[in-house]
Every structure is written in C-alpha cells, then in structure tokens.
Amino acid sequence: MLAVLSALGTIAVVVAVGWFVGRTGVLGEGAQRVLATTAFTVATPALLIDTIAHADLHLLVSRSALVTFATTTVVALIAAAVLGLVRRRSAGDVVVGVLASSYVNAGNIGIPLTAYLLGSVVAVVPPTLYQQLVLGPLALVVLDSRNRRARGDEVAAPTDRRRLATLRSVLRRTLRNPVIIGTLIGLALAALPWSLPEVVFQPLSLLGAAAPPLALLTFGMSLAAPRVAAERAPRGDVAMVAVLRSVVHPALAIGLGTLLGLEGDALLAVAVVSALPTAQNVLVYAIQYRHGTALARDAGLVTTVLAVPALLVVAAVLG
C-alpha cells in the first residue's frame, strides 16, 4: 500500500508540474507536442530496447503473459457483446468501445507507474505487444473497412484487393510505430545467443530514463489545455467501459493469476497493468476514423480518474 501511495504521489507531483507548465505557457506554444513526440519516438523506444534486451523471453510465454492475454480478450468480448447485441451500436462505435474497455495506457501511465512501483517496465511488455500487434491492427482493419464501405470504395475495387490493401496499410502503420520498433529490436537482442557489451546499452539507458517524466509532463500539460464543448457520450456506454476497465479487468487478472499460482510481485504486476486507464491511442483512432470520438474521450478521462482508487484497492487486496 505504501509503495503504491509513494509511486502515485511521485507521479502526481510530476503531472502537477506538467499542468503548471502548460497553464503558464512557460515553454511556449507547441511544447506539449514536442515533449510528446520526443517521449514517443526517442525515449520510450530506447527504454523498451534496453529493458526487453535484458529480459527473459520466457516472459512472453509465462503465466503472467497468459493472464494478460486471456483477461484482455475476455474484457474485449464482453464489451463487444454489450455494445453490439444489447445497446445496438454501429460497428465502428462497437470497435471504439471495445478498445476503450480493453486497451490500457501502458505507455504514458503504465511505464512510469511500473518503473516507480515495481522497479522495472517489463510488466508492460505483454500488454504492449498484444495491443499493438493484435488488438490495434484488428480494430484498424474493421474501422478502415467501415469507412471504405461508407465512401463506396468497394465498388471501385474487388473485395479481395480491398482487403489486401487494408491489411497492407495496417501492417505498414503498425511497423512504423516507434514503440513497436523498439519492442521488436529489444526482442531480437534478447533472442541472441550472446550479449552485447553493456557500453552499447548505456546511451539507451540514459535516453530511456527520460521516458517516464516526459510522458507524465505531457499528460499534465494536456490537462491544462482548454476543453472545447463537444458531444457527450451516452452515460450507459461510458459507465460500462469504466466498470470493465477499472473493476472487471483487475478482478479477472487477480482471480486468474491466483488460480494459475502467481503471487507476490508477479501477481501485483498483472493486477496493476490491468487496472490502468484507457490508452490515449483509442481517442486517436476514434478521431482518425470518426467513430465513437465522444466515448473514447470521456472513457479516457473517467478511467484515468478511477485508476487511482482502483490501484489503491489492488494494493490493499494484494498487500
């Protein structure tokens, strides 16, 4: 409990500094974008390369990874069933709702939280891979397909050719993601039968150390930005996403993890990651494809607020 409070307190202070910087404009216009881009394209990939290269690859076939993959899939299926079958939302809105319920903020919040709380960011590797290589691409395929159909593109091109073009577009977008590049390089280095000299990793370690504070400063600055009045998402949809994200997912992770014999820091790690708020990527996808924008925005805000009590409960249960 004390460790969680200490980690959250440290994070809150840095976020508050980011809010103050954004509110006063001391860094000038465009500072938030510069810091975010630096964190996304330089610091975070460096941190992932350095961390994963020194990690045990058995992590990806471990019980912890199984808990992450299984519980994330279950949460996604529940969200799809409720939004699609019960609430009768459009396919695009269902996809955004599924992502909002299952796609955790492993970057901006997960990396600094696990770094400060657990002393390592290895715990975010399984969800990052699953989200970036499975959930994200599948969602983009559906959203892209819906938009093409709405524009009538299917008339101009055979179905097989259209699907192939969509898959190629998603694959290119995925492989150009700096986080994915850093993850794949780290995996490749970890798979080598020999280790590179530590001097090679020292610059990466130095750059990677900037990732957590940069991400937190950026998040704080985003809270200081003036909000434009916009359409609100249906309360029922937001409530469902919040419950799945902040209650159901952590409970499933703790239950399945305990069933599989996880304990101590291993169980705490999967529980903490499962209690993280909705990733900001979801809003990016929603804006890009013009589906479920209000839900993505509201879910991100609500689950971020709920993450604090959720993490405290996790610490109390597992402490």
Tab-separated table of C-alpha atoms in Angstrom:
chain	number	residue	atom	x	y	z
A	1	MET	CA	0.000	0.000	0.000
A	2	LEU	CA	2.758	2.440	0.974
A	3	ALA	CA	4.656	1.601	-2.210
A	4	VAL	CA	1.577	2.335	-4.330
A	5	LEU	CA	0.901	5.595	-2.492
A	6	SER	CA	4.538	6.614	-2.872
A	7	ALA	CA	4.522	5.794	-6.595
A	8	LEU	CA	1.217	7.572	-7.187
A	9	GLY	CA	2.396	10.552	-5.150
A	10	THR	CA	5.579	10.838	-7.197
A	11	ILE	CA	3.616	10.588	-10.421
A	12	ALA	CA	1.040	13.132	-9.219
A	13	VAL	CA	3.755	15.682	-8.448
A	14	VAL	CA	5.292	15.368	-11.919
A	15	VAL	CA	1.843	15.570	-13.540
A	16	ALA	CA	1.126	18.689	-11.460
A	17	VAL	CA	4.373	20.240	-12.688
A	18	GLY	CA	3.275	19.467	-16.245
A	19	TRP	CA	-0.103	21.087	-15.589
A	20	PHE	CA	1.605	24.203	-14.193
A	21	VAL	CA	3.974	24.392	-17.155
A	22	GLY	CA	1.072	24.026	-19.568
A	23	ARG	CA	-1.087	26.512	-17.711
A	24	THR	CA	1.582	29.224	-17.578
A	25	GLY	CA	2.895	28.556	-21.085
A	26	VAL	CA	6.465	28.907	-19.837
A	27	LEU	CA	7.766	26.526	-22.526
A	28	GLY	CA	5.958	28.324	-25.319
A	29	GLU	CA	3.463	27.161	-27.909
A	30	GLY	CA	3.838	23.648	-29.224
A	31	ALA	CA	5.803	22.461	-26.181
A	32	GLN	CA	3.359	19.669	-25.418
A	33	ARG	CA	3.644	18.235	-28.918
A	34	VAL	CA	7.446	18.430	-28.821
A	35	LEU	CA	7.659	16.661	-25.453
A	36	ALA	CA	5.116	14.042	-26.515
A	37	THR	CA	6.915	13.386	-29.787
A	38	THR	CA	10.262	13.112	-28.007
A	39	ALA	CA	8.840	10.652	-25.494
A	40	PHE	CA	7.081	8.614	-28.184
A	41	THR	CA	9.800	8.477	-30.836
A	42	VAL	CA	13.021	8.581	-28.797
A	43	ALA	CA	12.789	7.970	-25.058
A	44	THR	CA	10.163	5.221	-24.900
A	45	PRO	CA	11.682	3.069	-27.691
A	46	ALA	CA	15.093	3.418	-26.016
A	47	LEU	CA	13.609	2.343	-22.688
A	48	LEU	CA	11.884	-0.654	-24.265
A	49	ILE	CA	15.014	-1.765	-26.139
A	50	ASP	CA	17.144	-1.547	-23.007
A	51	THR	CA	14.557	-3.278	-20.816
A	52	ILE	CA	13.464	-6.054	-23.158
A	53	ALA	CA	17.008	-6.842	-24.321
A	54	HIS	CA	17.868	-7.699	-20.720
A	55	ALA	CA	14.598	-9.526	-20.068
A	56	ASP	CA	13.890	-13.231	-20.100
A	57	LEU	CA	11.944	-14.112	-23.259
A	58	HIS	CA	10.052	-16.714	-21.276
A	59	LEU	CA	8.067	-13.699	-20.071
A	60	LEU	CA	6.012	-13.842	-23.274
A	61	VAL	CA	5.010	-17.458	-22.648
A	62	SER	CA	4.755	-17.088	-18.896
A	63	ARG	CA	1.716	-17.369	-16.685
A	64	SER	CA	1.760	-13.583	-16.290
A	65	ALA	CA	1.508	-13.108	-20.052
A	66	LEU	CA	-1.264	-15.706	-20.229
A	67	VAL	CA	-3.227	-13.789	-17.592
A	68	THR	CA	-2.779	-10.550	-19.546
A	69	PHE	CA	-3.779	-12.047	-22.909
A	70	ALA	CA	-6.739	-14.029	-21.553
A	71	THR	CA	-8.279	-11.313	-19.376
A	72	THR	CA	-7.861	-8.643	-22.052
A	73	THR	CA	-9.619	-10.884	-24.570
A	74	VAL	CA	-12.477	-11.617	-22.165
A	75	VAL	CA	-12.993	-7.912	-21.434
A	76	ALA	CA	-12.973	-7.122	-25.167
A	77	LEU	CA	-15.570	-9.830	-25.864
A	78	ILE	CA	-17.837	-8.598	-23.054
A	79	ALA	CA	-17.671	-5.036	-24.380
A	80	ALA	CA	-18.408	-6.211	-27.927
A	81	ALA	CA	-21.408	-8.244	-26.765
A	82	VAL	CA	-22.910	-5.448	-24.657
A	83	LEU	CA	-22.388	-2.665	-27.201
A	84	GLY	CA	-23.252	-4.727	-30.269
A	85	LEU	CA	-26.036	-7.029	-29.077
A	86	VAL	CA	-27.587	-5.158	-26.155
A	87	ARG	CA	-27.078	-1.466	-26.921
A	88	ARG	CA	-27.146	-1.924	-30.723
A	89	ARG	CA	-24.307	0.450	-31.533
A	90	SER	CA	-22.781	0.698	-35.009
A	91	ALA	CA	-19.793	-1.476	-35.861
A	92	GLY	CA	-17.434	1.493	-35.680
A	93	ASP	CA	-18.738	2.569	-32.268
A	94	VAL	CA	-18.503	-1.019	-31.021
A	95	VAL	CA	-14.852	-1.192	-32.050
A	96	VAL	CA	-14.037	2.046	-30.238
A	97	GLY	CA	-15.937	0.842	-27.162
A	98	VAL	CA	-14.053	-2.453	-27.201
A	99	LEU	CA	-10.734	-0.621	-27.399
A	100	ALA	CA	-11.750	1.802	-24.640
A	101	SER	CA	-12.576	-1.177	-22.412
A	102	SER	CA	-9.521	-3.330	-23.097
A	103	TYR	CA	-6.715	-1.091	-24.427
A	104	VAL	CA	-4.714	0.084	-21.386
A	105	ASN	CA	-2.453	3.117	-21.184
A	106	ALA	CA	0.744	1.090	-20.962
A	107	GLY	CA	2.806	3.994	-22.268
A	108	ASN	CA	2.018	7.366	-20.677
A	109	ILE	CA	0.933	5.898	-17.334
A	110	GLY	CA	1.925	2.226	-17.371
A	111	ILE	CA	5.631	2.808	-17.996
A	112	PRO	CA	6.197	5.401	-15.252
A	113	LEU	CA	3.917	3.581	-12.792
A	114	THR	CA	5.595	0.190	-13.184
A	115	ALA	CA	9.024	1.826	-13.234
A	116	TYR	CA	8.421	3.600	-9.927
A	117	LEU	CA	6.302	0.905	-8.272
A	118	LEU	CA	7.938	-2.324	-9.458
A	119	GLY	CA	11.399	-1.067	-10.408
A	120	SER	CA	11.023	-2.341	-13.990
A	121	VAL	CA	8.803	-1.792	-17.024
A	122	VAL	CA	8.914	-5.442	-18.097
A	123	ALA	CA	5.306	-5.865	-16.937
A	124	VAL	CA	4.063	-3.600	-19.741
A	125	VAL	CA	5.692	-5.692	-22.488
A	126	PRO	CA	2.937	-8.374	-22.826
A	127	PRO	CA	0.041	-5.876	-22.957
A	128	THR	CA	2.004	-3.587	-25.282
A	129	LEU	CA	2.652	-6.421	-27.729
A	130	TYR	CA	-0.911	-7.717	-27.525
A	131	GLN	CA	-2.407	-4.275	-28.048
A	132	GLN	CA	-0.054	-3.098	-30.777
A	133	LEU	CA	0.173	-6.364	-32.704
A	134	VAL	CA	-3.315	-7.845	-32.178
A	135	LEU	CA	-5.999	-5.501	-30.813
A	136	GLY	CA	-4.868	-2.359	-32.626
A	137	PRO	CA	-4.433	-3.880	-36.095
A	138	LEU	CA	-7.729	-5.798	-35.877
A	139	ALA	CA	-9.564	-2.641	-34.845
A	140	LEU	CA	-7.990	-0.630	-37.649
A	141	VAL	CA	-8.973	-3.269	-40.200
A	142	VAL	CA	-12.625	-3.040	-39.121
A	143	LEU	CA	-12.644	0.768	-38.924
A	144	ASP	CA	-10.897	1.129	-42.266
A	145	SER	CA	-13.321	-1.328	-43.833
A	146	ARG	CA	-16.319	0.582	-42.471
A	147	ASN	CA	-15.017	3.884	-43.799
A	148	ARG	CA	-14.253	2.421	-47.212
A	149	ARG	CA	-17.751	0.987	-47.387
A	150	ALA	CA	-19.270	4.330	-46.380
A	151	ARG	CA	-17.316	6.051	-49.169
A	152	GLY	CA	-18.360	3.388	-51.662
A	153	ASP	CA	-14.772	2.303	-52.346
A	154	GLU	CA	-15.802	-1.345	-52.513
A	155	VAL	CA	-17.491	-0.658	-55.819
A	156	ALA	CA	-14.257	0.548	-57.351
A	157	ALA	CA	-12.157	-2.414	-56.254
A	158	PRO	CA	-12.752	-6.151	-55.835
A	159	THR	CA	-13.291	-7.303	-52.258
A	160	ASP	CA	-10.066	-9.339	-52.079
A	161	ARG	CA	-7.981	-6.469	-53.425
A	162	ARG	CA	-9.598	-4.025	-50.986
A	163	ARG	CA	-8.947	-6.296	-48.024
A	164	LEU	CA	-5.352	-6.823	-49.081
A	165	ALA	CA	-4.834	-3.071	-49.381
A	166	THR	CA	-6.334	-2.563	-45.915
A	167	LEU	CA	-4.109	-5.227	-44.384
A	168	ARG	CA	-1.030	-3.731	-46.023
A	169	SER	CA	-1.956	-0.275	-44.753
A	170	VAL	CA	-2.435	-1.555	-41.205
A	171	LEU	CA	0.814	-3.532	-41.341
A	172	ARG	CA	2.772	-0.504	-42.547
A	173	ARG	CA	1.214	1.698	-39.865
A	174	THR	CA	1.990	-0.867	-37.178
A	175	LEU	CA	5.608	-1.447	-38.204
A	176	ARG	CA	6.254	2.308	-38.377
A	177	ASN	CA	5.187	2.729	-34.759
A	178	PRO	CA	8.329	3.635	-32.744
A	179	VAL	CA	7.053	1.673	-29.745
A	180	ILE	CA	6.658	-1.443	-31.871
A	181	ILE	CA	10.084	-0.896	-33.450
A	182	GLY	CA	11.669	-0.571	-30.010
A	183	THR	CA	9.841	-3.650	-28.773
A	184	LEU	CA	10.862	-5.768	-31.775
A	185	ILE	CA	14.508	-4.653	-31.563
A	186	GLY	CA	14.526	-5.492	-27.872
A	187	LEU	CA	13.050	-8.923	-28.577
A	188	ALA	CA	15.641	-9.562	-31.286
A	189	LEU	CA	18.504	-8.617	-28.953
A	190	ALA	CA	17.077	-10.747	-26.152
A	191	ALA	CA	16.914	-13.728	-28.512
A	192	LEU	CA	20.600	-13.519	-29.413
A	193	PRO	CA	22.709	-16.415	-28.069
A	194	TRP	CA	25.244	-13.858	-26.824
A	195	SER	CA	25.012	-10.495	-25.111
A	196	LEU	CA	26.143	-7.152	-26.459
A	197	PRO	CA	28.638	-5.152	-24.366
A	198	GLU	CA	26.962	-3.004	-21.732
A	199	VAL	CA	28.574	0.091	-23.235
A	200	VAL	CA	26.122	-0.317	-26.135
A	201	PHE	CA	23.166	-0.023	-23.777
A	202	GLN	CA	24.406	2.923	-21.724
A	203	PRO	CA	23.125	5.593	-24.179
A	204	LEU	CA	19.813	3.719	-24.413
A	205	SER	CA	19.567	3.610	-20.634
A	206	LEU	CA	20.229	7.345	-20.424
A	207	LEU	CA	17.632	8.165	-23.085
A	208	GLY	CA	15.139	5.692	-21.665
A	209	ALA	CA	15.319	7.279	-18.227
A	210	ALA	CA	13.648	10.346	-19.736
A	211	ALA	CA	10.568	8.408	-20.896
A	212	PRO	CA	8.540	8.316	-17.648
A	213	PRO	CA	8.951	12.003	-16.687
A	214	LEU	CA	8.405	13.187	-20.273
A	215	ALA	CA	5.200	11.154	-20.540
A	216	LEU	CA	3.934	12.475	-17.208
A	217	LEU	CA	4.773	16.086	-18.043
A	218	THR	CA	2.947	15.711	-21.355
A	219	PHE	CA	-0.099	14.240	-19.624
A	220	GLY	CA	-0.130	17.096	-17.111
A	221	MET	CA	0.117	19.676	-19.879
A	222	SER	CA	-2.831	18.057	-21.666
A	223	LEU	CA	-4.951	18.572	-18.541
A	224	ALA	CA	-4.181	22.297	-18.656
A	225	ALA	CA	-5.346	22.672	-22.252
A	226	PRO	CA	-8.734	24.423	-22.662
A	227	ARG	CA	-11.512	21.996	-23.488
A	228	VAL	CA	-13.862	22.655	-26.374
A	229	ALA	CA	-17.517	21.920	-25.827
A	230	ALA	CA	-18.341	18.681	-27.610
A	231	GLU	CA	-20.939	15.979	-27.795
A	232	ARG	CA	-21.107	13.789	-24.712
A	233	ALA	CA	-21.079	10.028	-24.999
A	234	PRO	CA	-24.090	8.038	-23.721
A	235	ARG	CA	-23.684	7.653	-19.965
A	236	GLY	CA	-24.500	3.962	-20.124
A	237	ASP	CA	-21.676	3.328	-22.575
A	238	VAL	CA	-19.175	5.314	-20.508
A	239	ALA	CA	-20.290	3.546	-17.320
A	240	MET	CA	-19.889	0.139	-18.943
A	241	VAL	CA	-16.385	0.979	-20.158
A	242	ALA	CA	-15.438	2.356	-16.736
A	243	VAL	CA	-16.653	-0.757	-14.913
A	244	LEU	CA	-14.893	-3.107	-17.323
A	245	ARG	CA	-11.697	-1.074	-17.282
A	246	SER	CA	-11.422	-0.284	-13.566
A	247	VAL	CA	-13.263	-3.158	-11.865
A	248	VAL	CA	-13.804	-6.222	-14.032
A	249	HIS	CA	-10.370	-6.386	-15.664
A	250	PRO	CA	-8.363	-6.097	-12.412
A	251	ALA	CA	-10.686	-8.597	-10.711
A	252	LEU	CA	-10.259	-11.076	-13.570
A	253	ALA	CA	-6.481	-10.616	-13.508
A	254	ILE	CA	-6.263	-11.223	-9.767
A	255	GLY	CA	-8.605	-14.214	-9.961
A	256	LEU	CA	-6.937	-15.916	-12.925
A	257	GLY	CA	-3.460	-15.041	-11.668
A	258	THR	CA	-4.196	-16.592	-8.290
A	259	LEU	CA	-5.690	-19.647	-9.983
A	260	LEU	CA	-2.503	-20.067	-12.043
A	261	GLY	CA	-0.303	-19.763	-8.978
A	262	LEU	CA	1.007	-16.213	-9.346
A	263	GLU	CA	1.923	-14.451	-6.119
A	264	GLY	CA	3.917	-11.532	-4.772
A	265	ASP	CA	5.249	-9.024	-7.297
A	266	ALA	CA	4.192	-11.199	-10.256
A	267	LEU	CA	0.527	-11.064	-9.245
A	268	LEU	CA	0.787	-7.391	-8.315
A	269	ALA	CA	2.279	-6.597	-11.733
A	270	VAL	CA	-0.553	-8.159	-13.771
A	271	ALA	CA	-3.140	-6.585	-11.473
A	272	VAL	CA	-1.586	-3.123	-11.723
A	273	VAL	CA	-1.360	-3.294	-15.511
A	274	SER	CA	-4.977	-4.467	-15.771
A	275	ALA	CA	-6.145	-1.511	-13.648
A	276	LEU	CA	-4.543	1.111	-15.893
A	277	PRO	CA	-6.876	3.618	-17.600
A	278	THR	CA	-7.876	3.652	-21.260
A	279	ALA	CA	-4.991	4.443	-23.598
A	280	GLN	CA	-4.908	7.762	-25.434
A	281	ASN	CA	-4.384	5.801	-28.665
A	282	VAL	CA	-8.087	4.966	-28.591
A	283	LEU	CA	-9.030	8.632	-28.951
A	284	VAL	CA	-6.507	8.984	-31.780
A	285	TYR	CA	-8.134	6.076	-33.642
A	286	ALA	CA	-11.636	7.421	-32.968
A	287	ILE	CA	-10.761	10.862	-34.306
A	288	GLN	CA	-8.964	9.403	-37.313
A	289	TYR	CA	-11.909	7.209	-38.336
A	290	ARG	CA	-14.721	9.433	-36.963
A	291	HIS	CA	-16.360	6.761	-34.839
A	292	GLY	CA	-17.042	6.918	-31.100
A	293	THR	CA	-14.975	10.054	-30.517
A	294	ALA	CA	-17.051	11.193	-27.531
A	295	LEU	CA	-16.899	7.737	-25.940
A	296	ALA	CA	-13.140	7.497	-26.377
A	297	ARG	CA	-12.619	10.958	-24.894
A	298	ASP	CA	-14.965	10.519	-21.924
A	299	ALA	CA	-13.753	6.991	-21.203
A	300	GLY	CA	-10.155	8.166	-21.153
A	301	LEU	CA	-10.963	10.892	-18.629
A	302	VAL	CA	-13.202	8.780	-16.363
A	303	THR	CA	-10.910	5.737	-16.268
A	304	THR	CA	-7.897	7.949	-15.551
A	305	VAL	CA	-9.691	9.351	-12.500
A	306	LEU	CA	-10.834	5.874	-11.414
A	307	ALA	CA	-7.341	4.419	-11.831
A	308	VAL	CA	-6.224	5.919	-8.514
A	309	PRO	CA	-8.827	4.179	-6.297
A	310	ALA	CA	-8.560	1.038	-8.429
A	311	LEU	CA	-4.808	0.832	-7.875
A	312	LEU	CA	-5.223	1.507	-4.155
A	313	VAL	CA	-7.745	-1.337	-3.907
A	314	VAL	CA	-5.365	-3.630	-5.805
A	315	ALA	CA	-2.582	-2.749	-3.387
A	316	ALA	CA	-4.864	-3.320	-0.388
A	317	VAL	CA	-6.026	-6.709	-1.674
A	318	LEU	CA	-2.554	-7.933	-2.605
A	319	GLY	CA	-0.662	-6.160	0.160
